[in-house]
Coordinates of C-alpha atoms in Angstrom, one line a residue:
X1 CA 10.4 -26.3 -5.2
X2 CA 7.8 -27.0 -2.7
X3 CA 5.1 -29.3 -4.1
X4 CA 1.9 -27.7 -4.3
X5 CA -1.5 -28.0 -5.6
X6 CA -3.2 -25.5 -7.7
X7 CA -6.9 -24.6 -8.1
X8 CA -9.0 -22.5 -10.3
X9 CA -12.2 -20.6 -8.6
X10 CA -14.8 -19.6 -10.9
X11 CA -16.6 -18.2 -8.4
X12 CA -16.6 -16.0 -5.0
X13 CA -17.9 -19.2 -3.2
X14 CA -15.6 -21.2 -4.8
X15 CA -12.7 -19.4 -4.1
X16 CA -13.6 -19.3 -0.7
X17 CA -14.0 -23.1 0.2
X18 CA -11.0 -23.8 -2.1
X19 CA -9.2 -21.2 -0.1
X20 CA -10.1 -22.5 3.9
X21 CA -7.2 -24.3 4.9
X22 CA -4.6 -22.9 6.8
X23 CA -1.7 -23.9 4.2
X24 CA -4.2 -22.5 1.3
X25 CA -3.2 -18.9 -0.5
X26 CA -5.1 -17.5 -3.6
X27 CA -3.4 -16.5 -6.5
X28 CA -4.2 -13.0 -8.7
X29 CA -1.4 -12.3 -11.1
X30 CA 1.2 -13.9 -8.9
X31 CA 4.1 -11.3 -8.9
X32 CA 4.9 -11.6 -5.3
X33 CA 3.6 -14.9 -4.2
X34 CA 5.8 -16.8 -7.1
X35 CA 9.2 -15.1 -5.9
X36 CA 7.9 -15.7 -2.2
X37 CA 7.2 -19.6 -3.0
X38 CA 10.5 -19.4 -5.4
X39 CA 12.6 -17.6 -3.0
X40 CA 11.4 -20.6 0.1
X41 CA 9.7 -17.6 2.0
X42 CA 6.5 -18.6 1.8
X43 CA 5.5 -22.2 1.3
X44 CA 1.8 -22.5 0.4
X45 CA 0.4 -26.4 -0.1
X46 CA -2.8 -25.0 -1.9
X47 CA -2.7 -21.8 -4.4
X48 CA -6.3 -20.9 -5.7
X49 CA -6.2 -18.9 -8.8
X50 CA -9.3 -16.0 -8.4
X51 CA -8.4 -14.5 -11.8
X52 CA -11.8 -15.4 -13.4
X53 CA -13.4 -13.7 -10.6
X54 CA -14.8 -9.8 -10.8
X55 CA -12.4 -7.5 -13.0
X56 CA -14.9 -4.9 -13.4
X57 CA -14.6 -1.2 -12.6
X58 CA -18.6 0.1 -11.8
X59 CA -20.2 3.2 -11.0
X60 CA -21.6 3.3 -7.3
X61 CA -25.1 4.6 -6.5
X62 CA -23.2 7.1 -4.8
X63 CA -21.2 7.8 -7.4
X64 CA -18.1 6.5 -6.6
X65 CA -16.4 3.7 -8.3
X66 CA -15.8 0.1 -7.7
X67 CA -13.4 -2.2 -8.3
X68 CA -13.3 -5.9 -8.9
X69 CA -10.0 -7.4 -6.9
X70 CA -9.1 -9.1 -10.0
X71 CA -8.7 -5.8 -12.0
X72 CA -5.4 -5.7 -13.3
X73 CA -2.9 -2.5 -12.3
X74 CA -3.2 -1.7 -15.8
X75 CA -7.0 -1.2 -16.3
X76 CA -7.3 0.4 -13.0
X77 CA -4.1 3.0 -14.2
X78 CA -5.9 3.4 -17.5
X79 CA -9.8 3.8 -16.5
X80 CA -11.5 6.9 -17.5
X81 CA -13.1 7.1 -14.4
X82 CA -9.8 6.8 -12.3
X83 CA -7.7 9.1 -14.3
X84 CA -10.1 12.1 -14.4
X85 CA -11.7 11.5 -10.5
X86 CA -8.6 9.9 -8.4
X87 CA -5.7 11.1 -10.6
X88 CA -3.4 9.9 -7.7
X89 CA -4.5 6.7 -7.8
X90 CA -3.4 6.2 -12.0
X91 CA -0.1 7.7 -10.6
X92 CA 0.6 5.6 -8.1
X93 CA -0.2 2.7 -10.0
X94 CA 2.0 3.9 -12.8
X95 CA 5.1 5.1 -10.8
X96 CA 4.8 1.2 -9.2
X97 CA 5.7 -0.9 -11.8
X98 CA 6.6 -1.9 -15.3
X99 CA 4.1 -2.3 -17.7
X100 CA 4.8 -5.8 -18.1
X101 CA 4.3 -6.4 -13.8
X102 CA 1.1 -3.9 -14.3
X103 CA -0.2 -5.9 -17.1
X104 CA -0.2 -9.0 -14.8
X105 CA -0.4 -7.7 -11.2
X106 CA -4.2 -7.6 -9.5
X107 CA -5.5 -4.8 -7.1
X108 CA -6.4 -7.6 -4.6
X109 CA -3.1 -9.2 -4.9
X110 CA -1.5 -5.7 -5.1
X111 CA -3.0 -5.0 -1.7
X112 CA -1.9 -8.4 -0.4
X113 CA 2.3 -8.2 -1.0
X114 CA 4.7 -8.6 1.4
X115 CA 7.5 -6.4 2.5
X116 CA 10.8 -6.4 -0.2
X117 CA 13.3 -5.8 3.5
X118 CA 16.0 -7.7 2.3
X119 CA 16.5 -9.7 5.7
X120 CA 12.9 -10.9 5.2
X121 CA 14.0 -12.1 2.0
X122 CA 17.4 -13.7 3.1
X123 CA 16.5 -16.8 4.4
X124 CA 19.7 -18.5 4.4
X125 CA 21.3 -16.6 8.1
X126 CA 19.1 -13.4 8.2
X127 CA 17.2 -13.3 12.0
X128 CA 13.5 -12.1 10.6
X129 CA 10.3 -12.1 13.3
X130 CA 8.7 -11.4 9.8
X131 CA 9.4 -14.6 8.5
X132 CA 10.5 -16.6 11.1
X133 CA 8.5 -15.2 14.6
X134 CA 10.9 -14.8 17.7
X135 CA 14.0 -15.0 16.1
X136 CA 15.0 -11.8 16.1
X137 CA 15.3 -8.4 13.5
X138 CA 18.5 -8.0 11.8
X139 CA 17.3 -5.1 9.8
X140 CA 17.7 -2.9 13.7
X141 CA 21.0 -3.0 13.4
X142 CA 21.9 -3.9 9.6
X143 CA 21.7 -1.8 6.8
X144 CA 18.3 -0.1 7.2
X145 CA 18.1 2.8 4.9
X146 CA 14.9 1.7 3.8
X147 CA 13.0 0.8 7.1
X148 CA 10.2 2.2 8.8
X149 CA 10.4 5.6 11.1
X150 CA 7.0 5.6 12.2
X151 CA 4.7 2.9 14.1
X152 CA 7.7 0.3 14.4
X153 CA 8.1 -2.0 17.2
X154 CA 11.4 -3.5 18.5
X155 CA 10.3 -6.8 16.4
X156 CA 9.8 -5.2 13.5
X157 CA 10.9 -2.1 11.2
X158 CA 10.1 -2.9 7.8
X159 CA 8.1 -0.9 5.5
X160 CA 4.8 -1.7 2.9
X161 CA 6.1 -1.9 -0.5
X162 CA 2.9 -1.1 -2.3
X163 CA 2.3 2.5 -4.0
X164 CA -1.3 2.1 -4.7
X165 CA -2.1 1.3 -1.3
X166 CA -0.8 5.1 -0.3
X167 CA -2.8 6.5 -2.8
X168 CA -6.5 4.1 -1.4
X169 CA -5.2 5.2 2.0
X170 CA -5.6 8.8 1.2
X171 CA -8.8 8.1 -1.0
X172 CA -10.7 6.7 2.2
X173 CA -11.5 3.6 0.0
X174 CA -13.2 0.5 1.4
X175 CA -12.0 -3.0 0.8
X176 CA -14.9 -5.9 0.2
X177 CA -13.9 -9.3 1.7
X178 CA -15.8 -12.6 1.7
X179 CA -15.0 -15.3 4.1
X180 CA -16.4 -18.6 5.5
X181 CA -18.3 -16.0 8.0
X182 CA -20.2 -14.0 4.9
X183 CA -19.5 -10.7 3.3
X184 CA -17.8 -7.8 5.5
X185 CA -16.6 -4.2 4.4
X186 CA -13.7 -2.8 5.9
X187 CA -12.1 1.1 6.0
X188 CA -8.8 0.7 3.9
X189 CA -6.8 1.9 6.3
X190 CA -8.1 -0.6 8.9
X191 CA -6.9 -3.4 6.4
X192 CA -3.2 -3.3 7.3
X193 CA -1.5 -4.0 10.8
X194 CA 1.7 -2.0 12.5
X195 CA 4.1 -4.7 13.6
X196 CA 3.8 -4.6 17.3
X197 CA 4.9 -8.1 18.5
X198 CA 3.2 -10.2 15.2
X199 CA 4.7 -8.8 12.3
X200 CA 4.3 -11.7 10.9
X201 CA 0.5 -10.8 10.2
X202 CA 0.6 -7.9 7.7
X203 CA -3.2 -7.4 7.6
X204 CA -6.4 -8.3 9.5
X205 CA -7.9 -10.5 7.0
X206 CA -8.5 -14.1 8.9
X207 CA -7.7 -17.2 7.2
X208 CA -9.7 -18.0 4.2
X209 CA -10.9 -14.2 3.7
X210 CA -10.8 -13.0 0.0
X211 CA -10.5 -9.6 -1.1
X212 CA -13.3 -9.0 -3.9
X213 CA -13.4 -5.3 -4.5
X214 CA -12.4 -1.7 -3.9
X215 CA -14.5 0.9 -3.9
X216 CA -13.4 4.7 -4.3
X217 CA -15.9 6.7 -2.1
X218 CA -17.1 9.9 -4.1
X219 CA -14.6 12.5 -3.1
X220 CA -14.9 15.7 -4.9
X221 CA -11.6 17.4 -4.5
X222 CA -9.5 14.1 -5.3
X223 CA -10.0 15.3 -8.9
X224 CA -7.2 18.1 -7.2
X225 CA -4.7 14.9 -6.9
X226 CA -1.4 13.5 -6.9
X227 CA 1.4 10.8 -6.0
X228 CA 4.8 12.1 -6.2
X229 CA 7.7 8.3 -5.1
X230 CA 11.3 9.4 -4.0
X231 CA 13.5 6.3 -4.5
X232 CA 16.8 5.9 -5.3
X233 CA 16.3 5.1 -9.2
X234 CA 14.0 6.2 -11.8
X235 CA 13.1 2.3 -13.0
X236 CA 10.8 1.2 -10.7
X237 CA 12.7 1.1 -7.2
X238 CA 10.9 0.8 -4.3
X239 CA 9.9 4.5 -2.0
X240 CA 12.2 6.2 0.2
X241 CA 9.1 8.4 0.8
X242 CA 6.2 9.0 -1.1
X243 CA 3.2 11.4 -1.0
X244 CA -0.9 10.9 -1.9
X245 CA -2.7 14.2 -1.5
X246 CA -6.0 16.0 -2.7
X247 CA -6.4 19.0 -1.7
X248 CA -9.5 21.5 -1.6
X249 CA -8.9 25.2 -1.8
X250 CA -11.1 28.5 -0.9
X251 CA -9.3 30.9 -2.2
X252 CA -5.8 31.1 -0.5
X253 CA -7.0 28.8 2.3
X254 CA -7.0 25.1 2.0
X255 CA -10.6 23.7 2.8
X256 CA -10.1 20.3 3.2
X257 CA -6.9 18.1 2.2
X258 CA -6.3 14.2 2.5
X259 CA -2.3 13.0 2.5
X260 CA -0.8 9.6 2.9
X261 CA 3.0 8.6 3.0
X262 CA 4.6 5.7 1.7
X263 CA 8.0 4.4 2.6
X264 CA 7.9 5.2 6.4
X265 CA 5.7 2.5 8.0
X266 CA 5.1 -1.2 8.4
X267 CA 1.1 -0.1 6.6
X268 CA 1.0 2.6 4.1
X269 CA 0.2 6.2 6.4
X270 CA -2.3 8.1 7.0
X271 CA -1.0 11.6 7.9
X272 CA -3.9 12.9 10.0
X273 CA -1.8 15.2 12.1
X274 CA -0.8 16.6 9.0
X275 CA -4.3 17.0 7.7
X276 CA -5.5 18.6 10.7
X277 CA -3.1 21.1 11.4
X278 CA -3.6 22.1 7.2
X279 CA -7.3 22.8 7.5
X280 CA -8.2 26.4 7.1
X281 CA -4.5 27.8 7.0
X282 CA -3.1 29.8 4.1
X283 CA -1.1 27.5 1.7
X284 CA 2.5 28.3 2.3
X285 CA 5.7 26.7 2.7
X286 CA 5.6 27.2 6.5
X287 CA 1.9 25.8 6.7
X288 CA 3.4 22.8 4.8
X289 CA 6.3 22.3 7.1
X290 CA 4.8 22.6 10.4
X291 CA 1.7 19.9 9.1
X292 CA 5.1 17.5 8.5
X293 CA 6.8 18.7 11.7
X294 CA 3.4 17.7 13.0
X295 CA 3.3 14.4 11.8
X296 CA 7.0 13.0 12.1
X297 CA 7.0 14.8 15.7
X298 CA 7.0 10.8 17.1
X299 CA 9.3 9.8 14.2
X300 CA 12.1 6.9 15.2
X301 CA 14.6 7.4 12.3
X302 CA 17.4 4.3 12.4
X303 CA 21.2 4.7 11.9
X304 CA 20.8 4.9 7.8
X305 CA 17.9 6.3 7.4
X306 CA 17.5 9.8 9.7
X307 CA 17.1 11.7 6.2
X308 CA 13.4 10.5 5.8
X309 CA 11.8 12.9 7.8
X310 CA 13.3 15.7 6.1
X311 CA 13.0 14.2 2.7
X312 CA 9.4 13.6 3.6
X313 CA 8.4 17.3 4.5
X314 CA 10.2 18.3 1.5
X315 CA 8.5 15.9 -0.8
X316 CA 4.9 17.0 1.0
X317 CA 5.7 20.9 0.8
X318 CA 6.4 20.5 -3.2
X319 CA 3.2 18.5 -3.9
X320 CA 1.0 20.5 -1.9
X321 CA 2.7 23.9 -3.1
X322 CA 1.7 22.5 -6.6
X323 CA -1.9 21.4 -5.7
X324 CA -2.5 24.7 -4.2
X325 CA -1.8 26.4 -7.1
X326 CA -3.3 24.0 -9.7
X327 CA 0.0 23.2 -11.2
X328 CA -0.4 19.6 -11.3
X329 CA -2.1 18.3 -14.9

């Protein structure tokens, strides 16, 4: 075990002086940083515990919602609010975890986790610019079944792990961050990087910044929601693909619609191709397939896993075929 020194923040300030140095790291519920630090992945001199910090979950003035980073998964799945208003948000959280991780596991620290590729976890002969930059991606050529098909690079084809980052993706939320710079909002889905040649950095945060809330914009229609996760076993695997979509219908025509995949990028995706070419069609299985045909049209499948794009459209066709008719409880 790497020595390190650990730190409690009481508040936003705190955490963020505590948190400046380069070697520093905060610390929600800790169910990926401790395996990171246990597994010699990640070796962090300074851990700053921000669990006293804002757990709240508060009406907007626009009447939206927002979220204190230090919520755990398990108020968040279980909020009133969330579970009527942004139903796939309680799913994804649900279909993410067990209870006992949930019951632990923050939405900043949720937000923050690193990539479960095995090859980024293998530090003992795997070649991982994730871990180790320049030395080269194993996962290319290894057993990739898992990896990315969209917005990889020739450094880097892992995929995000988390399932409640599909479902913020698709919600349009907006992350609050504090730093040594002041307070800064960001677009969720400007939070996470593709790999390109530093996939090493996973988001845009600079050093020091801390996550502090979510908020859920007010979106009508997401109350017309779901998060359907393909994986490979019912207890809590990792996606193969998943789906986030809301959908908004006028009479057999879908109005608006907002989708999101898991499992097929280096950031959770937004599937604006998709979304576009759905807007104002007739909700049918062909409308469905050609908005995925749209959207996996610059899809780079690897050796093991040229089933996702298929997988995917058929994954996206059943959820939206049950959102358009209001199948989905």
């Amino acid at each position: 075990m790497t020595p390190f020194t650990y730190l409690r923040a009481d508040t936003v300030n705190d955490a963020v002086r505590l948190g400046a140095g380069e070697t520093a790291a905060f610390l929600g519920g800790g169910t990926n940083i401790v395996d990171l630090m246990r597994e010699t992945v990640a070796r962090h001199e300074t851990l700053v515990d921000v669990t006293r910090l804002s757990a709240a979950v508060t009406e907007t003035a626009e009447g939206g919602l927002l979220i204190g980073a230090a919520a755990t998964n398990t108020a968040v799945a279980e909020h009133h609010g969330v579970r009527t208003r942004y139903p796939m948000l309680s799913r994804a959280i649900l279909a993410g975890a067990s209870a006992q991780i949930r019951n632990m596991a923050t939405v900043g620290g949720n937000l923050l986790q690193r990539t479960r590729c095995t090859y980024f976890y293998d530090t003992d002969g795997s070649h991982c610019n994730k871990r180790v930059p320049g030395t080269g991606c194993d996962a290319r050529e290894g057993f990739n079944r898992i990896h990315a098909i969209l917005g990889a690079s020739d450094a880097c084809v892992a995929t995000h792990p988390s399932d409640m980052c599909v479902a913020l993706t698709a919600l349009d939320a907006v992350v609050h961050i504090e730093g040594r710079d002041g307070a800064r909002t960001l677009p969720f889905g400007e939070l996470h990087r593709l790999p390109g040649d530093r996939p090493d950095l996973d988001t845009v945060l600079a050093a020091g910044e801390l996550i502090t809330a979510i908020e859920l914009p007010p979106l009508g229609f997401a109350a017309r929601s779901t998060y359907r996760k393909v994986r490979d076993r019912a207890s809590y695997a990792f996606a193969l693909i998943s789906v986030a979509a809301a959908i908004e219908m006028d009479g057999d025509r879908i109005a608006d619609v907002r989708i999101a995949f898991g499992g097929v990028a280096h950031k959770p995706w937004r599937a604006t191709k998709a979304e576009a070419a759905l807007r104002g069609q007739l909700a049918s299985e062909a409308a469905f397939r050609a908005a995925a045909a749209a959207e996996f049209a610059d899809a780079r499948p690897l050796r093991d896993n040229a089933f996702k794009p298929e997988l995917a459209t058929r994954t996206l066709a059943a959820v939206l075929a049950e959102l358009a008719k209001g199948d989905v409880a």
